[in-house]
PDB file of C-alpha atoms and ligand atoms in Angstrom:
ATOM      1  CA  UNK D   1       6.705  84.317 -59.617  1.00 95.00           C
ATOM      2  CA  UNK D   2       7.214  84.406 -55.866  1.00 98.00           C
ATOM      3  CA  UNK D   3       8.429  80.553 -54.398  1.00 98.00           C
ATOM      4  CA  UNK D   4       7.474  80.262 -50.944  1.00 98.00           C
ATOM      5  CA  UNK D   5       9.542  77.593 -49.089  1.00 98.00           C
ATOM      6  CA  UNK D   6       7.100  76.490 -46.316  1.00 98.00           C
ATOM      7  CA  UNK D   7       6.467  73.464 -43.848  1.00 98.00           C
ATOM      8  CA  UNK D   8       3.052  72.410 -42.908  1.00 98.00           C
ATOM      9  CA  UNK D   9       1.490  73.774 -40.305  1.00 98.00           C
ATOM     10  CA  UNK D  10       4.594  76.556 -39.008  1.00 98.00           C
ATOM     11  CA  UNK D  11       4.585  79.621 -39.247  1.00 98.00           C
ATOM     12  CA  UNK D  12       5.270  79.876 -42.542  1.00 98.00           C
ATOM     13  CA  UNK D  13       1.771  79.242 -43.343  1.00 98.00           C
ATOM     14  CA  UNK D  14       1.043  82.684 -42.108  1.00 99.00           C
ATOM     15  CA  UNK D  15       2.665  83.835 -44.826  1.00 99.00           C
ATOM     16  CA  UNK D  16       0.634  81.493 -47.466  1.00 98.00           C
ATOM     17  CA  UNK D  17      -2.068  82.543 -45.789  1.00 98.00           C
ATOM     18  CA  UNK D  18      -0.945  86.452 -46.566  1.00 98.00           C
ATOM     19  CA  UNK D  19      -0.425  85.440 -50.353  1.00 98.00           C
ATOM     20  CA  UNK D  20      -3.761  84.423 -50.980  1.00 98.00           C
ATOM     21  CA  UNK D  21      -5.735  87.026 -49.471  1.00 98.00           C
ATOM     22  CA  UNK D  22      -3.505  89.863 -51.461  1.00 98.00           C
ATOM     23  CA  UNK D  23      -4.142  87.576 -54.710  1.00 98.00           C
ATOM     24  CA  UNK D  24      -0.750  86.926 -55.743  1.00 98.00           C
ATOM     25  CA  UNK D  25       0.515  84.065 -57.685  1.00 98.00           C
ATOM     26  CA  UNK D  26       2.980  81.968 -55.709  1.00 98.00           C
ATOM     27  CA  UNK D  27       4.817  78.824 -56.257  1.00 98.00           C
ATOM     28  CA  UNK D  28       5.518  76.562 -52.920  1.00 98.00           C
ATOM     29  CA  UNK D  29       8.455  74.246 -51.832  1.00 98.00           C
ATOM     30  CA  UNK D  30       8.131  72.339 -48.934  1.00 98.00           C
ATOM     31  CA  UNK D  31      10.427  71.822 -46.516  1.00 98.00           C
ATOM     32  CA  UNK D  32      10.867  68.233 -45.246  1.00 98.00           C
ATOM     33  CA  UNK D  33      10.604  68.377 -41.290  1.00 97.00           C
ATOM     34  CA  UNK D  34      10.781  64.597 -40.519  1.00 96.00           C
ATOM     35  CA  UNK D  35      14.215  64.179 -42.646  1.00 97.00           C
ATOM     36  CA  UNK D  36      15.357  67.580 -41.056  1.00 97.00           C
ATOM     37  CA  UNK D  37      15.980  69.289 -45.100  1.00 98.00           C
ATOM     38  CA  UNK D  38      15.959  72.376 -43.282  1.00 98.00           C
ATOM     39  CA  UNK D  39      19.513  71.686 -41.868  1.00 97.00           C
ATOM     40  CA  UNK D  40      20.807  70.285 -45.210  1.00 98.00           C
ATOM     41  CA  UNK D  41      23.369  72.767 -46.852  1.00 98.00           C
ATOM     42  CA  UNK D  42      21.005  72.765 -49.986  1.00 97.00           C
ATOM     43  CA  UNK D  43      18.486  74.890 -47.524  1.00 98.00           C
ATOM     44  CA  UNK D  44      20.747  76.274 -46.014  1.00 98.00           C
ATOM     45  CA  UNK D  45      22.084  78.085 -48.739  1.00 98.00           C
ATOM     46  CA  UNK D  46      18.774  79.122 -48.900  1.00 98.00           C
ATOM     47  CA  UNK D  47      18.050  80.316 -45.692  1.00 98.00           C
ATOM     48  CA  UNK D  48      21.403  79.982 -43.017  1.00 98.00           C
ATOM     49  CA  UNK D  49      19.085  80.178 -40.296  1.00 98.00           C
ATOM     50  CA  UNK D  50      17.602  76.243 -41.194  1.00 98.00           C
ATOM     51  CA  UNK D  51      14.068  78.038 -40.613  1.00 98.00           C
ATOM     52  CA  UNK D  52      10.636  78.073 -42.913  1.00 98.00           C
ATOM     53  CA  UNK D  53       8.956  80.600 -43.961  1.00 98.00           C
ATOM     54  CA  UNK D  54      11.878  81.881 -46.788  1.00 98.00           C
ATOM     55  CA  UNK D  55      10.372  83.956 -49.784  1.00 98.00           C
ATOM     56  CA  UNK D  56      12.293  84.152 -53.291  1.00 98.00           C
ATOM     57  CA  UNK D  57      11.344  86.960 -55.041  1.00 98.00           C
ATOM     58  CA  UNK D  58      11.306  87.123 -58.941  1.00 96.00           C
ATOM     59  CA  UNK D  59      14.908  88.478 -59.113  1.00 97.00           C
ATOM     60  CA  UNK D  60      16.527  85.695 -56.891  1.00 97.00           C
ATOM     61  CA  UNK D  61      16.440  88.007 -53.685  1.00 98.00           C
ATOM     62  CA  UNK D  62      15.590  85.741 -50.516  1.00 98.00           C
ATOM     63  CA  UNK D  63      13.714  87.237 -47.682  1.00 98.00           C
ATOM     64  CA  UNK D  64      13.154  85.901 -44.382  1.00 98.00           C
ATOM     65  CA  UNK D  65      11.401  86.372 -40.790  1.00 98.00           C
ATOM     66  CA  UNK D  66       7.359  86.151 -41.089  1.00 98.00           C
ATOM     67  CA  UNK D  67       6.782  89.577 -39.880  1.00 98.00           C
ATOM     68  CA  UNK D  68       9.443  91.232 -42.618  1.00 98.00           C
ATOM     69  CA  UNK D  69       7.838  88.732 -45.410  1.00 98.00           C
ATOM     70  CA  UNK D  70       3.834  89.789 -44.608  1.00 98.00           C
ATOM     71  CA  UNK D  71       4.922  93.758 -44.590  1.00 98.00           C
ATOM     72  CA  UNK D  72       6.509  92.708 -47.908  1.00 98.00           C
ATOM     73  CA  UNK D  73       3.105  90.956 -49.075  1.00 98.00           C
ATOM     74  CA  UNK D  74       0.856  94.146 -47.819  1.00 98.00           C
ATOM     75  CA  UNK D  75       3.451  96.551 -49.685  1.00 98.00           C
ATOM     76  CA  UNK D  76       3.271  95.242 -53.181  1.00 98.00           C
ATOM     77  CA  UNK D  77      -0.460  95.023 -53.008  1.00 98.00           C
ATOM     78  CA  UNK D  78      -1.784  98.128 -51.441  1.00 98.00           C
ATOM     79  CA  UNK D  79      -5.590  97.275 -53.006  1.00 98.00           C
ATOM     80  CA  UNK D  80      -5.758  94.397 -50.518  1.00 98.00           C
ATOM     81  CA  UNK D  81      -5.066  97.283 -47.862  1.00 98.00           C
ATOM     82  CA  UNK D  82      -3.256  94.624 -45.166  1.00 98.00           C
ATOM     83  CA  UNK D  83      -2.256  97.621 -43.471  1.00 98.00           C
ATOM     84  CA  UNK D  84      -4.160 100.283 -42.121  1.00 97.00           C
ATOM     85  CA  UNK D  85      -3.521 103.644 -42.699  1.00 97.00           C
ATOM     86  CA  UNK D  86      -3.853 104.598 -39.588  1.00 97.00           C
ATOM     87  CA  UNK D  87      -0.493 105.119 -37.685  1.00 98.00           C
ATOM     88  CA  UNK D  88      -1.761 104.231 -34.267  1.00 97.00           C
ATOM     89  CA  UNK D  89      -3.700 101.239 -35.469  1.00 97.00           C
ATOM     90  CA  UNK D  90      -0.921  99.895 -37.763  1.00 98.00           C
ATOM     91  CA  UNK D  91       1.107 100.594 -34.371  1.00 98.00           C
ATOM     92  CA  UNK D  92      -1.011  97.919 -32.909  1.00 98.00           C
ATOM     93  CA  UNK D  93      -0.849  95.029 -35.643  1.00 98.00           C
ATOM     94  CA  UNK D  94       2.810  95.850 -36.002  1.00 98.00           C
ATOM     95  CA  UNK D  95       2.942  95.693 -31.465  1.00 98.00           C
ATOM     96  CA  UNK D  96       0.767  92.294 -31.528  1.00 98.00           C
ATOM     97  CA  UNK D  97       3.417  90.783 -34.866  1.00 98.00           C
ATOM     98  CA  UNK D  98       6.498  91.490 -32.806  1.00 98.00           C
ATOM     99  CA  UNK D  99       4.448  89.777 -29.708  1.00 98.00           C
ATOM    100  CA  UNK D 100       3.802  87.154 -31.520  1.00 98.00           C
ATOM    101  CA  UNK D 101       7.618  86.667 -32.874  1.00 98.00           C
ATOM    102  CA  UNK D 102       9.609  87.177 -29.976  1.00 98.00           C
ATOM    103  CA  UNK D 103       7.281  85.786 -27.209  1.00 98.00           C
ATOM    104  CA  UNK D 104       4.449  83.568 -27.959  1.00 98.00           C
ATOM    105  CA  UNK D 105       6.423  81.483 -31.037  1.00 98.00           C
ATOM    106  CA  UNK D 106       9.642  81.340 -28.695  1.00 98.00           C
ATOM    107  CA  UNK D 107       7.224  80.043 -25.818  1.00 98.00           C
ATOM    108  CA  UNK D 108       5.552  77.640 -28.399  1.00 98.00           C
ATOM    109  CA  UNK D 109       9.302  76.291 -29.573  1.00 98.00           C
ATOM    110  CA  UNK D 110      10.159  75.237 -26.018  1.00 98.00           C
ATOM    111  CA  UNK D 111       8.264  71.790 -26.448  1.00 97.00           C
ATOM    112  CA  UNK D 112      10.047  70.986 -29.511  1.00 95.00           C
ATOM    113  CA  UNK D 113      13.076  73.108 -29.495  1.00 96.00           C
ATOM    114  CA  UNK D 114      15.079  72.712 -26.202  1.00 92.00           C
ATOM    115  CA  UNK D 115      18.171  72.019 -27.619  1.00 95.00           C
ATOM    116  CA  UNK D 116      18.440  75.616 -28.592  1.00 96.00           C
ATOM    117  CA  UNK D 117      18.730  76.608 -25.171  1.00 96.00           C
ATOM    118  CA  UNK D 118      19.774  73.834 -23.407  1.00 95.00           C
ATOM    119  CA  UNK D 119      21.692  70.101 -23.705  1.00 97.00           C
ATOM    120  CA  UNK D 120      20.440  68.037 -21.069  1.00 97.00           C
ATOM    121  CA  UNK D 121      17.617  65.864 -21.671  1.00 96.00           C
ATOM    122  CA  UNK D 122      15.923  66.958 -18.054  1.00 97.00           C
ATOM    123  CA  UNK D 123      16.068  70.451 -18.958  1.00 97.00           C
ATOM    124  CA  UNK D 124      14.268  69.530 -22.577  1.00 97.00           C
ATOM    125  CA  UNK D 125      11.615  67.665 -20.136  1.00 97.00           C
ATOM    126  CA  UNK D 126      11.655  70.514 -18.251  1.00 96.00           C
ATOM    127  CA  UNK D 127      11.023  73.434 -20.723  1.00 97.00           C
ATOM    128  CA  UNK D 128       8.275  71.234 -22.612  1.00 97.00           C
ATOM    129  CA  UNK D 129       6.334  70.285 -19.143  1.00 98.00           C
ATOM    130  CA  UNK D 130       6.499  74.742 -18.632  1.00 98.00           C
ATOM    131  CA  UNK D 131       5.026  75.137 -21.970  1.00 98.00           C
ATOM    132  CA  UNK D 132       1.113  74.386 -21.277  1.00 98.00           C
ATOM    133  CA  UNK D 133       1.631  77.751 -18.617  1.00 98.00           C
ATOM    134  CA  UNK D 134       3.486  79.496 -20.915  1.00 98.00           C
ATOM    135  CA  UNK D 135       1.185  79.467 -23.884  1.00 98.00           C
ATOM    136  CA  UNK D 136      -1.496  79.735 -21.428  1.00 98.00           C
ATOM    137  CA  UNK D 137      -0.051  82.737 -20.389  1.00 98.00           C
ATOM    138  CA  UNK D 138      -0.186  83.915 -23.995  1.00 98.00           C
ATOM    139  CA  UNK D 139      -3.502  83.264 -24.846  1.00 98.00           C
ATOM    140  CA  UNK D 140      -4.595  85.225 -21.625  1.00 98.00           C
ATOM    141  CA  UNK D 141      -2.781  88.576 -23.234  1.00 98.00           C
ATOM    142  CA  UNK D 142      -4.156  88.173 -27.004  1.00 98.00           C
ATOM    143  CA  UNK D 143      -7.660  87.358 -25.026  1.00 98.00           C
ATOM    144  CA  UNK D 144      -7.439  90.128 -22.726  1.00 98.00           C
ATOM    145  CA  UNK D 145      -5.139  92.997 -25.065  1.00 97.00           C
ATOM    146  CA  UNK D 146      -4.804  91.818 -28.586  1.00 97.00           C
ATOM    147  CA  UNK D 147      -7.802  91.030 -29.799  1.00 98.00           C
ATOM    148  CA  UNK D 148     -10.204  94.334 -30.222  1.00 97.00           C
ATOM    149  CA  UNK D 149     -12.974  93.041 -32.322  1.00 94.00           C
ATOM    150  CA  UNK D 150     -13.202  89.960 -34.003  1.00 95.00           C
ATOM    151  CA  UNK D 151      -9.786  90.532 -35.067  1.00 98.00           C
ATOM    152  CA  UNK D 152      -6.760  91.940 -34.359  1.00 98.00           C
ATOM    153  CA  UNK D 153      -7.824  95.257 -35.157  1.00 97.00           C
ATOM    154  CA  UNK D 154     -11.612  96.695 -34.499  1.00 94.00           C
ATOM    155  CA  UNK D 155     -12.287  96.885 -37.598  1.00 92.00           C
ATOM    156  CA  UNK D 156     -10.951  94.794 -40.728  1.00 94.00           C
ATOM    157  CA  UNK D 157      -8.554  92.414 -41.724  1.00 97.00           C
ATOM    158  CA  UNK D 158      -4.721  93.168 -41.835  1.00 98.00           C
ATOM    159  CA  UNK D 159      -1.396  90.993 -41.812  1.00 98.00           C
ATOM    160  CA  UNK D 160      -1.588  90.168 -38.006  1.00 98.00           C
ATOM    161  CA  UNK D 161      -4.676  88.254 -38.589  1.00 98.00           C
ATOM    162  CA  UNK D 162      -2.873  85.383 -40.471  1.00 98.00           C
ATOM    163  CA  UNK D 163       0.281  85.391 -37.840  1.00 99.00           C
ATOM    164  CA  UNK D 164      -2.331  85.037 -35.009  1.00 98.00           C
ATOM    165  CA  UNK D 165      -4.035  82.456 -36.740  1.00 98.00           C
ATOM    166  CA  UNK D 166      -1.639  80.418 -37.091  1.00 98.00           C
ATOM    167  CA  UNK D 167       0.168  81.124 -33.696  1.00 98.00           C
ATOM    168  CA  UNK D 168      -3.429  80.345 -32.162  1.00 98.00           C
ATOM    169  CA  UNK D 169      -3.665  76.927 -34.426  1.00 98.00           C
ATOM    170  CA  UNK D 170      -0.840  75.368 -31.630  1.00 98.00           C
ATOM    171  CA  UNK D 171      -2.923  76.098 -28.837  1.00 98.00           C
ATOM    172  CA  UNK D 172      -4.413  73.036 -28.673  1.00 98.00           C
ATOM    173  CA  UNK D 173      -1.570  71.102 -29.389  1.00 98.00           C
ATOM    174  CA  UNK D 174       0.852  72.852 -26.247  1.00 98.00           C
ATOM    175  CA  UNK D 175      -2.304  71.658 -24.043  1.00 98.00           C
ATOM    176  CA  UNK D 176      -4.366  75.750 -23.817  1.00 98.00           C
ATOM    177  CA  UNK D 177      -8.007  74.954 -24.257  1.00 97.00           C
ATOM    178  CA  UNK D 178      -9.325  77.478 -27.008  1.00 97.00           C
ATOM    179  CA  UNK D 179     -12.756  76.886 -25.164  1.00 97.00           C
ATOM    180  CA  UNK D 180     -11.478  78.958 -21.883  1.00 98.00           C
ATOM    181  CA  UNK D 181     -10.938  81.734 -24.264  1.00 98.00           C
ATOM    182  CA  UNK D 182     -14.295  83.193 -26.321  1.00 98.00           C
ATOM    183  CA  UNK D 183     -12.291  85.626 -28.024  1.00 98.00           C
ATOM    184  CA  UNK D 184      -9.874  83.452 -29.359  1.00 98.00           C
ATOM    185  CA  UNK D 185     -12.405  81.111 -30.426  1.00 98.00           C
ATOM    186  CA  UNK D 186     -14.557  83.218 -32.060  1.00 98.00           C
ATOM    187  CA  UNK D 187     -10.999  84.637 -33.965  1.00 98.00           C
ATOM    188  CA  UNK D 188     -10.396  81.339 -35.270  1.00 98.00           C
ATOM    189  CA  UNK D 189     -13.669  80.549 -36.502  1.00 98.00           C
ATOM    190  CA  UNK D 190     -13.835  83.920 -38.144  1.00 98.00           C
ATOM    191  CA  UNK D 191     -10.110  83.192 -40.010  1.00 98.00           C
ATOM    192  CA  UNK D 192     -11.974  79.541 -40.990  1.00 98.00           C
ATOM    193  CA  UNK D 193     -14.747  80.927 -42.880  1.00 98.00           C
ATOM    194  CA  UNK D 194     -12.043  83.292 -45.063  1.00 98.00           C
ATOM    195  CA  UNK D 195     -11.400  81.723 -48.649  1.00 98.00           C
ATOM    196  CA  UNK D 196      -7.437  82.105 -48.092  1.00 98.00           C
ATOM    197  CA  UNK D 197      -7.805  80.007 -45.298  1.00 98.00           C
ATOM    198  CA  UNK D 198     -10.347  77.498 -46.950  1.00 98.00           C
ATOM    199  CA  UNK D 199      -7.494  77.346 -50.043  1.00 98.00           C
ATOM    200  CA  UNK D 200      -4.830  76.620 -48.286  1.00 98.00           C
ATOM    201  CA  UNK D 201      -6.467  73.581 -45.751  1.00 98.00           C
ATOM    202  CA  UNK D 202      -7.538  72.512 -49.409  1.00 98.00           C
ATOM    203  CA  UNK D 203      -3.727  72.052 -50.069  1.00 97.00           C
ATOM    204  CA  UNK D 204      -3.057  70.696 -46.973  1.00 97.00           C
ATOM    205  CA  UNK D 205      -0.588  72.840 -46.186  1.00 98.00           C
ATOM    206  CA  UNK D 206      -2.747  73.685 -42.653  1.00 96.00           C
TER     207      UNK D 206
HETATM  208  N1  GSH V 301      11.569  84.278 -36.406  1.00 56.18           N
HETATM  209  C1  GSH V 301      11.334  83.334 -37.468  1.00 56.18           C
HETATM  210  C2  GSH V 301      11.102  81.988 -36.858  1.00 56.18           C
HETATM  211  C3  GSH V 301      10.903  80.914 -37.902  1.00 56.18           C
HETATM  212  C4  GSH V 301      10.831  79.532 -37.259  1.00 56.18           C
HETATM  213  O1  GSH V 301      11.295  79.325 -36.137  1.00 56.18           O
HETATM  214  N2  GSH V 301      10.230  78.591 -37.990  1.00 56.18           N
HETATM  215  C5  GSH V 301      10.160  77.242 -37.500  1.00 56.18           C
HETATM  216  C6  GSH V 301       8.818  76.619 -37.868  1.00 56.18           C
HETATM  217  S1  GSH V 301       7.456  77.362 -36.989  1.00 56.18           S
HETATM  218  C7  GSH V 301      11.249  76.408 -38.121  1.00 56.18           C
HETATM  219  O2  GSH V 301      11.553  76.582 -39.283  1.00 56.18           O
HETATM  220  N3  GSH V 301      11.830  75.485 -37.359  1.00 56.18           N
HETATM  221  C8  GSH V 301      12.786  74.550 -37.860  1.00 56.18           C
HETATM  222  C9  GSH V 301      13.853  74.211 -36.876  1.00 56.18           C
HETATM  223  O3  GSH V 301      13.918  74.821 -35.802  1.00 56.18           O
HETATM  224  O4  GSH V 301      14.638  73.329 -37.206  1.00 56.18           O
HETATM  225  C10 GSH V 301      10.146  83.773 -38.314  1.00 56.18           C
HETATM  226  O5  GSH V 301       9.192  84.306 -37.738  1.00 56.18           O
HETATM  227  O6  GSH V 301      10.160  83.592 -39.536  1.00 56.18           O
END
């Protein structure tokens, strides 16, 4: 069975959330934030970058990144049709993932994260008081680009739903009002009445 290694509420959720709506059977192992068990050689023998989401497949393999582990999700359960077939559409979900990866999670990380950039305590305080514009920033491009219909795509549901969900679900928290942005809001509501979604608040791993 696939073991997802996950901590409440990151991105790896994105990747739970992936799991349920293709129907696979997963196991989870969460990561322990507050006692930092991602940094613990036992983890990191796991995953050397000390980061959640890692996926263990059934044959020991480990995968890594979100993006790489929801392609890997859509692939081995082409009924749930994640992807579209459509080149220039998939184009899109695959443009608004890598977004979402390099741009709007590195943004997000600056009010937690600093020391990966940075030692001095000012320039922490400095990179967290940016991060309300930043993410602001953000949500004005998924508003205004990413979002065609009610998703990500005009049409139906595919992998860069659950990444934007979840991306979306820090809004709040990094001080970006999902009320100045319709689309958005209407997104997350939409992603809220989905069973995956339902399942895994149920588990509290949201
Ligand atoms: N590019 C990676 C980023 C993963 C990542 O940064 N995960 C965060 C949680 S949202 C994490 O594990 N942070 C732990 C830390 O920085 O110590 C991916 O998309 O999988």
């Amino acid at each position: 069975m696939l073991k997802l290694y996950y901590a409440p509420g990151t991105i790896s959720i994105a990747v739970a959330i992936t799991l349920e709506e293709a129907g696979l059977p997963y196991e989870t192992v969460k990561v322990d934030f507050k006692s930092a068990q991602q940094r613990l050689p036992d983890y990191l023998s796991i995953n050397a970058k000390g980061r959640v989401p890692a996926l263990i497949l059934q044959d020991g393999t480990v995968l890594t990144e979100t993006g790489a582990l929801l392609e890997y999700i859509a692939s081995i359960s082409p009924a749930a049709q994640l992807i579209p077939a459509d080149p220039t559409l998939a184009a899109h979900m695959r443009s608004a993932m890598f977004y979402l990866a390099s741009t709007m999670h590195v943004a997000h990380a600056h009010k937690m994260r600093g020391s990966r950039w940075a030692t001095q305590q000012s320039s922490f305080d400095d990179m967290a008081a940016l991060v309300p514009q930043t993410m602001a920033a953000c949500a004005t491009y998924v508003e205004t680009h990413l979002l065609r219909g009610t998703s990500v795509l005009t049409q139906g549901f595919s992998i860069a739903d659950p990444y934007l969900f979840v991306v979306c679900n820090w809004l709040e928290g990094d001080g970006v009002h999902l009320s100045d942005y319709p689309k958005i809001q209407n997104f997350m509501t939409m992603m809220e009445t989905r069973q995956s979604v339902k399942t895994i608040r149920e588990k509290a791993m949201l």
